[in-house]
Amino acid sequence: MPPHDHDHHGHDHAHDHGKAHKHDHGHSHAGHSHGPGGHHHGPLTFDRAFAIGISLNILFVIVEFGLGFVSQSVALMADAGHNLSDVLGLAVAWAGATLARRGATKRFTYGFKASTILAALINALLLLMAMGAIVFEAVMRFGQPAEVKGAVVVVVAAIGILVNAATAWLFARGQKSDINLRGAYLHMAADATVSAGVMLAGVAIWWTGANWIDPVTSIVVSALIFWQTWGLLRETIEMSLNAVPRAIDIDQVAAALKGLPGVTAMHDLHIWPMSTTETVLTAHLVMVEMPADAFLPDAQRMLQERFAIGHATIQIERGEACATDC
C-alpha cells in the first residue's frame, strides 16, 4: 500500500479521574512501515511476478510430470507434485497481498492487512506437506527401485532449475522485508534446489545405473528444505500470535520512549504486526507537565525512522500519582 501521509496526532481527551489526569492520545499512520527500513515495493511489480511465476510453473508441472511418468523417475514426478503445491503457494501469497491492499471496513477496521501473515503461514505448511509427500514416496520406492532414464531426468531437471530460479529471482528483492514474499521466494528457491538435486541424481544414475540414488536424493534435498522452512513456519506462527516482530528490539523501543523529554514513566507498551510489512505500537507515557504540541508527532516520527513502526498510538498520562499507581 502506498504510504499515507496523514497523522492523527494530538487528540486530547480530558477525563476527570479524581485529581484530573489528562490523557492525550497520539495516533500516527504516517509513513506506513514496510518492513525493517520501511522499504516499499510497488504492488504492480509483484502482481506481475506472481502472474509470471504461476504461468511458468503450471507449464513446467505438466511437462515434468509427463516426462517423469514416461521415464519412471519418482524424483521427477515428486518434483512435479512439489511444483504443483508451489503454484498453490504462489496463488495463496498473491491472494494475501491483494487482500492486504483492500481498505478498512466497519467490521475489519485494520482492513485485511493480516491476510499476508495468514498467507505466509499457509505457505510454510504447504511446503512442509510437499516435502513430507516427497519423502513418503521416496521411501516407498526403496523396496522396488524403478528403472530410471537418467538422460531424461537430467534434461528436465535442468529446465526446472532455470524456471524455478527465474521465478525466485522475481521475489528476491521483496523477500527480505516481507515474510509473505519470503514464503513465495522460499518455495521457488526450494524448487530450484530440488531440481538441482534431481539433476545430480540423474547424472549419477546415468553413469552408474544405480536407481536407488533417485529416492535417496529426494530425501536428502527434502531434509535441507525442511530446515529452511521450519524458520519460516516459526516466524509466521509468532506473527499470528501478535509477537513483537523479530526485526524490532522492544527494550530499545522502551528506552527510546522513556528517553523522550519530560517522560517520567512508561507502561502498557505493546508492539505487534498488523501485516507482514506493517507494525503497530501502543504505549502509555507518564509526564508531570503536559507536552508541547510537537511532542506526539516528533515521537511518532522517531518510532518510524528508528524502528520502522508506522502505526503508533501514544497516550499521555499527567500526574505523579499515575507514575506509581499505573
CSV table of C-alpha atoms in Angstrom, one decimal:
chain,number,residue,atom,x,y,z
A,1,MET,CA,0.0,0.0,0.0
A,2,PRO,CA,1.3,3.5,-0.7
A,3,PRO,CA,2.3,5.4,2.4
A,4,HIS,CA,-0.5,7.6,3.8
A,5,ASP,CA,0.8,11.0,4.7
A,6,HIS,CA,-1.7,11.8,7.4
A,7,ASP,CA,-1.1,11.9,11.1
A,8,HIS,CA,-4.0,11.8,13.6
A,9,HIS,CA,-2.0,13.1,16.5
A,10,GLY,CA,-2.6,15.4,19.4
A,11,HIS,CA,-6.2,14.3,20.0
A,12,ASP,CA,-6.7,15.4,23.6
A,13,HIS,CA,-9.4,13.8,25.6
A,14,ALA,CA,-9.8,15.3,29.1
A,15,HIS,CA,-11.0,12.9,31.7
A,16,ASP,CA,-11.7,13.8,35.3
A,17,HIS,CA,-10.4,10.8,37.3
A,18,GLY,CA,-10.1,12.0,40.9
A,19,LYS,CA,-7.3,14.6,40.6
A,20,ALA,CA,-7.8,15.4,37.0
A,21,HIS,CA,-5.4,13.1,34.9
A,22,LYS,CA,-5.3,14.3,31.4
A,23,HIS,CA,-4.9,11.7,28.6
A,24,ASP,CA,-3.5,12.7,25.2
A,25,HIS,CA,-3.9,10.0,22.5
A,26,GLY,CA,-1.5,10.3,19.6
A,27,HIS,CA,-2.5,8.2,16.7
A,28,SER,CA,0.0,8.1,13.8
A,29,HIS,CA,-0.4,6.4,10.5
A,30,ALA,CA,2.4,8.4,8.9
A,31,GLY,CA,4.7,6.6,6.5
A,32,HIS,CA,3.3,3.1,6.9
A,33,SER,CA,6.2,0.7,7.6
A,34,HIS,CA,7.1,-1.8,5.0
A,35,GLY,CA,9.4,-4.0,6.9
A,36,PRO,CA,12.7,-3.1,8.6
A,37,GLY,CA,13.9,0.1,7.0
A,38,GLY,CA,10.5,0.8,5.6
A,39,HIS,CA,11.2,-0.3,2.0
A,40,HIS,CA,8.2,-0.4,-0.2
A,41,HIS,CA,7.9,-2.2,-3.5
A,42,GLY,CA,5.1,-1.3,-5.9
A,43,PRO,CA,2.3,-3.9,-5.8
A,44,LEU,CA,2.0,-3.9,-9.6
A,45,THR,CA,5.6,-5.2,-9.9
A,46,PHE,CA,4.8,-8.2,-7.7
A,47,ASP,CA,1.4,-8.8,-9.3
A,48,ARG,CA,3.4,-9.3,-12.5
A,49,ALA,CA,5.9,-11.5,-10.7
A,50,PHE,CA,3.1,-13.7,-9.3
A,51,ALA,CA,1.4,-14.0,-12.7
A,52,ILE,CA,4.6,-14.9,-14.5
A,53,GLY,CA,5.7,-17.3,-11.7
A,54,ILE,CA,2.3,-19.2,-11.7
A,55,SER,CA,2.2,-19.4,-15.5
A,56,LEU,CA,5.7,-20.7,-15.8
A,57,ASN,CA,5.3,-23.3,-13.1
A,58,ILE,CA,1.9,-24.6,-14.4
A,59,LEU,CA,3.6,-25.3,-17.8
A,60,PHE,CA,6.6,-26.9,-16.2
A,61,VAL,CA,4.4,-29.1,-13.9
A,62,ILE,CA,2.6,-30.5,-17.0
A,63,VAL,CA,5.9,-31.2,-18.9
A,64,GLU,CA,7.8,-32.6,-15.8
A,65,PHE,CA,5.1,-34.9,-14.6
A,66,GLY,CA,4.5,-36.3,-18.1
A,67,LEU,CA,8.2,-37.0,-18.7
A,68,GLY,CA,8.6,-38.3,-15.2
A,69,PHE,CA,5.9,-40.8,-15.8
A,70,VAL,CA,7.4,-41.9,-19.1
A,71,SER,CA,10.9,-42.2,-17.6
A,72,GLN,CA,9.7,-43.9,-14.4
A,73,SER,CA,11.5,-41.3,-12.2
A,74,VAL,CA,9.9,-40.8,-8.8
A,75,ALA,CA,12.2,-37.8,-8.3
A,76,LEU,CA,10.7,-36.1,-11.4
A,77,MET,CA,7.1,-36.9,-10.5
A,78,ALA,CA,7.6,-35.9,-6.9
A,79,ASP,CA,9.3,-32.7,-8.1
A,80,ALA,CA,6.3,-32.0,-10.4
A,81,GLY,CA,3.9,-32.6,-7.4
A,82,HIS,CA,6.0,-30.2,-5.3
A,83,ASN,CA,5.9,-27.6,-8.1
A,84,LEU,CA,2.1,-28.0,-8.2
A,85,SER,CA,1.9,-27.3,-4.5
A,86,ASP,CA,4.1,-24.2,-5.2
A,87,VAL,CA,1.6,-23.0,-7.8
A,88,LEU,CA,-1.0,-23.1,-5.0
A,89,GLY,CA,1.5,-21.4,-2.6
A,90,LEU,CA,2.1,-18.6,-5.1
A,91,ALA,CA,-1.6,-18.2,-5.5
A,92,VAL,CA,-2.1,-18.0,-1.7
A,93,ALA,CA,0.7,-15.4,-1.4
A,94,TRP,CA,-0.8,-13.4,-4.2
A,95,ALA,CA,-4.3,-13.5,-2.7
A,96,GLY,CA,-2.9,-12.4,0.7
A,97,ALA,CA,-1.0,-9.5,-1.0
A,98,THR,CA,-4.2,-8.5,-2.9
A,99,LEU,CA,-6.4,-8.6,0.1
A,100,ALA,CA,-4.0,-6.5,2.1
A,101,ARG,CA,-4.5,-3.6,-0.3
A,102,ARG,CA,-8.2,-3.5,0.3
A,103,GLY,CA,-9.4,-0.7,2.5
A,104,ALA,CA,-10.7,-0.9,6.1
A,105,THR,CA,-14.4,-1.6,6.8
A,106,LYS,CA,-16.6,-1.1,9.8
A,107,ARG,CA,-16.0,-4.7,10.8
A,108,PHE,CA,-12.4,-5.0,9.7
A,109,THR,CA,-11.1,-1.7,11.0
A,110,TYR,CA,-7.5,-2.5,10.1
A,111,GLY,CA,-8.5,-3.7,6.6
A,112,PHE,CA,-7.3,-7.1,5.5
A,113,LYS,CA,-3.6,-6.5,6.1
A,114,ALA,CA,-3.2,-9.5,8.3
A,115,SER,CA,-4.1,-11.8,5.4
A,116,THR,CA,-0.4,-11.6,4.4
A,117,ILE,CA,0.5,-13.2,7.7
A,118,LEU,CA,-2.1,-15.9,7.1
A,119,ALA,CA,-0.8,-16.5,3.5
A,120,ALA,CA,2.8,-16.8,4.8
A,121,LEU,CA,1.7,-19.4,7.4
A,122,ILE,CA,-0.3,-21.4,4.8
A,123,ASN,CA,2.7,-21.3,2.5
A,124,ALA,CA,5.0,-22.7,5.2
A,125,LEU,CA,2.6,-25.5,5.9
A,126,LEU,CA,2.1,-26.3,2.2
A,127,LEU,CA,5.9,-26.5,1.8
A,128,LEU,CA,6.2,-28.9,4.7
A,129,MET,CA,3.4,-31.1,3.4
A,130,ALA,CA,5.0,-31.2,0.0
A,131,MET,CA,8.4,-32.2,1.5
A,132,GLY,CA,6.6,-34.9,3.5
A,133,ALA,CA,4.9,-36.3,0.4
A,134,ILE,CA,8.2,-36.5,-1.4
A,135,VAL,CA,9.9,-38.3,1.4
A,136,PHE,CA,7.0,-40.8,1.7
A,137,GLU,CA,7.1,-41.6,-2.0
A,138,ALA,CA,10.9,-42.0,-2.0
A,139,VAL,CA,10.7,-44.4,1.0
A,140,MET,CA,8.1,-46.4,-0.8
A,141,ARG,CA,10.4,-46.7,-3.8
A,142,PHE,CA,13.3,-48.1,-1.8
A,143,GLY,CA,11.9,-51.6,-1.8
A,144,GLN,CA,11.4,-51.6,-5.5
A,145,PRO,CA,13.7,-49.0,-7.3
A,146,ALA,CA,12.2,-48.3,-10.7
A,147,GLU,CA,14.3,-48.2,-13.8
A,148,VAL,CA,15.1,-44.6,-14.3
A,149,LYS,CA,16.1,-42.9,-17.6
A,150,GLY,CA,18.9,-40.7,-16.4
A,151,ALA,CA,19.3,-38.6,-19.5
A,152,VAL,CA,15.6,-37.6,-19.4
A,153,VAL,CA,15.9,-36.7,-15.7
A,154,VAL,CA,18.9,-34.6,-16.3
A,155,VAL,CA,17.3,-32.5,-19.1
A,156,VAL,CA,14.0,-32.0,-17.4
A,157,ALA,CA,15.6,-31.1,-14.0
A,158,ALA,CA,18.0,-28.6,-15.8
A,159,ILE,CA,14.9,-26.9,-17.2
A,160,GLY,CA,13.4,-26.9,-13.7
A,161,ILE,CA,16.4,-25.2,-12.3
A,162,LEU,CA,16.0,-22.4,-14.8
A,163,VAL,CA,12.2,-22.0,-14.3
A,164,ASN,CA,12.4,-22.0,-10.5
A,165,ALA,CA,15.5,-19.9,-10.2
A,166,ALA,CA,13.9,-17.3,-12.5
A,167,THR,CA,10.7,-17.3,-10.5
A,168,ALA,CA,12.6,-17.0,-7.2
A,169,TRP,CA,14.6,-14.1,-8.7
A,170,LEU,CA,11.3,-12.2,-9.3
A,171,PHE,CA,10.7,-12.2,-5.5
A,172,ALA,CA,14.3,-11.8,-4.3
A,173,ARG,CA,14.2,-8.1,-3.8
A,174,GLY,CA,11.0,-8.2,-1.7
A,175,GLN,CA,11.7,-11.3,0.4
A,176,LYS,CA,13.9,-9.5,3.0
A,177,SER,CA,11.3,-7.0,4.0
A,178,ASP,CA,8.1,-9.0,3.6
A,179,ILE,CA,7.7,-12.6,5.0
A,180,ASN,CA,4.8,-13.2,2.7
A,181,LEU,CA,7.1,-12.6,-0.3
A,182,ARG,CA,9.7,-14.6,1.5
A,183,GLY,CA,7.3,-17.6,1.6
A,184,ALA,CA,6.9,-17.3,-2.2
A,185,TYR,CA,10.7,-16.9,-2.6
A,186,LEU,CA,11.5,-19.9,-0.5
A,187,HIS,CA,9.0,-22.0,-2.4
A,188,MET,CA,10.8,-21.2,-5.7
A,189,ALA,CA,14.3,-21.4,-4.2
A,190,ALA,CA,13.4,-24.8,-2.7
A,191,ASP,CA,12.1,-25.9,-6.1
A,192,ALA,CA,15.4,-24.9,-7.8
A,193,THR,CA,17.3,-26.8,-5.1
A,194,VAL,CA,15.1,-29.9,-5.5
A,195,SER,CA,15.6,-29.7,-9.3
A,196,ALA,CA,19.4,-29.4,-8.8
A,197,GLY,CA,19.4,-32.5,-6.6
A,198,VAL,CA,17.3,-34.4,-9.2
A,199,MET,CA,19.7,-33.4,-11.9
A,200,LEU,CA,22.7,-34.6,-10.0
A,201,ALA,CA,20.8,-37.9,-9.2
A,202,GLY,CA,20.1,-38.2,-12.9
A,203,VAL,CA,23.8,-37.8,-13.8
A,204,ALA,CA,24.8,-40.3,-11.2
A,205,ILE,CA,22.2,-42.8,-12.4
A,206,TRP,CA,23.2,-42.2,-16.0
A,207,TRP,CA,26.9,-43.1,-15.1
A,208,THR,CA,26.3,-45.9,-12.5
A,209,GLY,CA,22.9,-47.3,-13.3
A,210,ALA,CA,22.2,-47.3,-9.5
A,211,ASN,CA,18.5,-46.5,-9.3
A,212,TRP,CA,18.5,-46.2,-5.5
A,213,ILE,CA,20.2,-42.8,-6.0
A,214,ASP,CA,16.9,-41.3,-7.1
A,215,PRO,CA,14.9,-41.7,-3.8
A,216,VAL,CA,18.0,-41.1,-1.6
A,217,THR,CA,18.5,-37.7,-3.4
A,218,SER,CA,14.8,-36.8,-2.8
A,219,ILE,CA,15.1,-37.5,0.9
A,220,VAL,CA,18.4,-35.5,1.3
A,221,VAL,CA,17.1,-32.5,-0.5
A,222,SER,CA,13.8,-32.6,1.4
A,223,ALA,CA,15.6,-32.6,4.7
A,224,LEU,CA,17.6,-29.5,3.6
A,225,ILE,CA,14.4,-27.7,2.6
A,226,PHE,CA,12.6,-28.7,5.8
A,227,TRP,CA,15.4,-27.0,7.8
A,228,GLN,CA,14.8,-23.8,5.8
A,229,THR,CA,11.0,-23.9,6.0
A,230,TRP,CA,11.0,-24.5,9.8
A,231,GLY,CA,12.3,-21.0,10.4
A,232,LEU,CA,9.5,-19.5,8.1
A,233,LEU,CA,6.9,-21.6,10.0
A,234,ARG,CA,8.1,-20.4,13.4
A,235,GLU,CA,8.2,-16.8,12.4
A,236,THR,CA,4.7,-16.8,10.8
A,237,ILE,CA,3.2,-18.5,13.9
A,238,GLU,CA,4.8,-15.8,16.1
A,239,MET,CA,3.3,-13.1,13.9
A,240,SER,CA,-0.1,-14.9,14.1
A,241,LEU,CA,0.1,-14.7,17.9
A,242,ASN,CA,0.9,-10.9,17.7
A,243,ALA,CA,4.5,-11.4,18.8
A,244,VAL,CA,6.9,-8.4,18.5
A,245,PRO,CA,8.4,-8.6,15.0
A,246,ARG,CA,11.9,-10.1,15.1
A,247,ALA,CA,13.5,-7.1,13.5
A,248,ILE,CA,12.4,-4.9,16.5
A,249,ASP,CA,14.1,-4.9,19.9
A,250,ILE,CA,11.4,-4.0,22.4
A,251,ASP,CA,14.0,-2.9,25.0
A,252,GLN,CA,15.4,-0.4,22.6
A,253,VAL,CA,11.9,0.9,21.8
A,254,ALA,CA,11.1,1.2,25.5
A,255,ALA,CA,14.4,3.0,26.2
A,256,ALA,CA,13.7,5.4,23.3
A,257,LEU,CA,10.2,6.3,24.6
A,258,LYS,CA,11.4,6.7,28.2
A,259,GLY,CA,14.2,9.0,27.0
A,260,LEU,CA,11.8,11.4,25.4
A,261,PRO,CA,11.8,14.9,27.1
A,262,GLY,CA,9.5,15.1,30.1
A,263,VAL,CA,8.7,11.4,30.3
A,264,THR,CA,8.9,10.1,33.9
A,265,ALA,CA,7.5,6.6,33.4
A,266,MET,CA,6.0,4.3,30.8
A,267,HIS,CA,3.7,1.3,30.9
A,268,ASP,CA,1.5,-0.8,28.7
A,269,LEU,CA,3.9,-1.0,25.8
A,270,HIS,CA,2.6,-3.3,23.1
A,271,ILE,CA,4.2,-3.9,19.6
A,272,TRP,CA,2.7,-6.3,17.1
A,273,PRO,CA,2.5,-6.9,13.3
A,274,MET,CA,-0.5,-5.5,11.5
A,275,SER,CA,0.7,-7.3,8.4
A,276,THR,CA,3.9,-8.9,7.1
A,277,THR,CA,5.2,-5.3,6.4
A,278,GLU,CA,3.5,-3.0,8.9
A,279,THR,CA,3.9,-2.7,12.6
A,280,VAL,CA,1.6,-1.3,15.3
A,281,LEU,CA,2.6,0.2,18.7
A,282,THR,CA,0.6,1.4,21.7
A,283,ALA,CA,2.1,2.9,24.9
A,284,HIS,CA,1.2,5.0,27.9
A,285,LEU,CA,3.7,7.7,28.8
A,286,VAL,CA,3.5,9.4,32.2
A,287,MET,CA,4.5,13.1,32.3
A,288,VAL,CA,4.3,15.7,35.1
A,289,GLU,CA,3.6,18.5,32.7
A,290,MET,CA,1.6,18.3,29.5
A,291,PRO,CA,3.9,18.2,26.5
A,292,ALA,CA,4.1,20.8,23.7
A,293,ASP,CA,2.1,20.2,20.5
A,294,ALA,CA,5.2,18.9,18.7
A,295,PHE,CA,5.8,16.1,21.2
A,296,LEU,CA,3.5,13.5,19.7
A,297,PRO,CA,4.4,14.0,16.0
A,298,ASP,CA,8.1,14.0,17.0
A,299,ALA,CA,7.7,10.8,19.0
A,300,GLN,CA,5.9,9.1,16.1
A,301,ARG,CA,8.5,10.3,13.6
A,302,MET,CA,11.2,8.8,15.8
A,303,LEU,CA,9.5,5.5,16.0
A,304,GLN,CA,9.1,5.4,12.2
A,305,GLU,CA,12.6,6.4,11.4
A,306,ARG,CA,14.4,4.3,14.1
A,307,PHE,CA,12.2,1.2,14.3
A,308,ALA,CA,10.0,1.3,11.1
A,309,ILE,CA,6.9,1.4,13.3
A,310,GLY,CA,4.4,3.3,11.2
A,311,HIS,CA,1.2,2.9,13.3
A,312,ALA,CA,1.8,4.4,16.8
A,313,THR,CA,-0.8,5.3,19.4
A,314,ILE,CA,0.7,7.1,22.4
A,315,GLN,CA,-1.4,8.0,25.4
A,316,ILE,CA,-0.1,10.8,27.7
A,317,GLU,CA,-1.0,10.5,31.4
A,318,ARG,CA,-0.4,13.5,33.6
A,319,GLY,CA,0.3,13.4,37.3
A,320,GLU,CA,3.0,11.9,39.5
A,321,ALA,CA,0.4,9.7,41.2
A,322,CYS,CA,0.0,7.7,38.0
A,323,ALA,CA,3.7,7.0,37.9
A,324,THR,CA,3.2,4.7,40.8
A,325,ASP,CA,-0.4,3.7,40.6
A,326,CYS,CA,-0.3,2.7,36.9
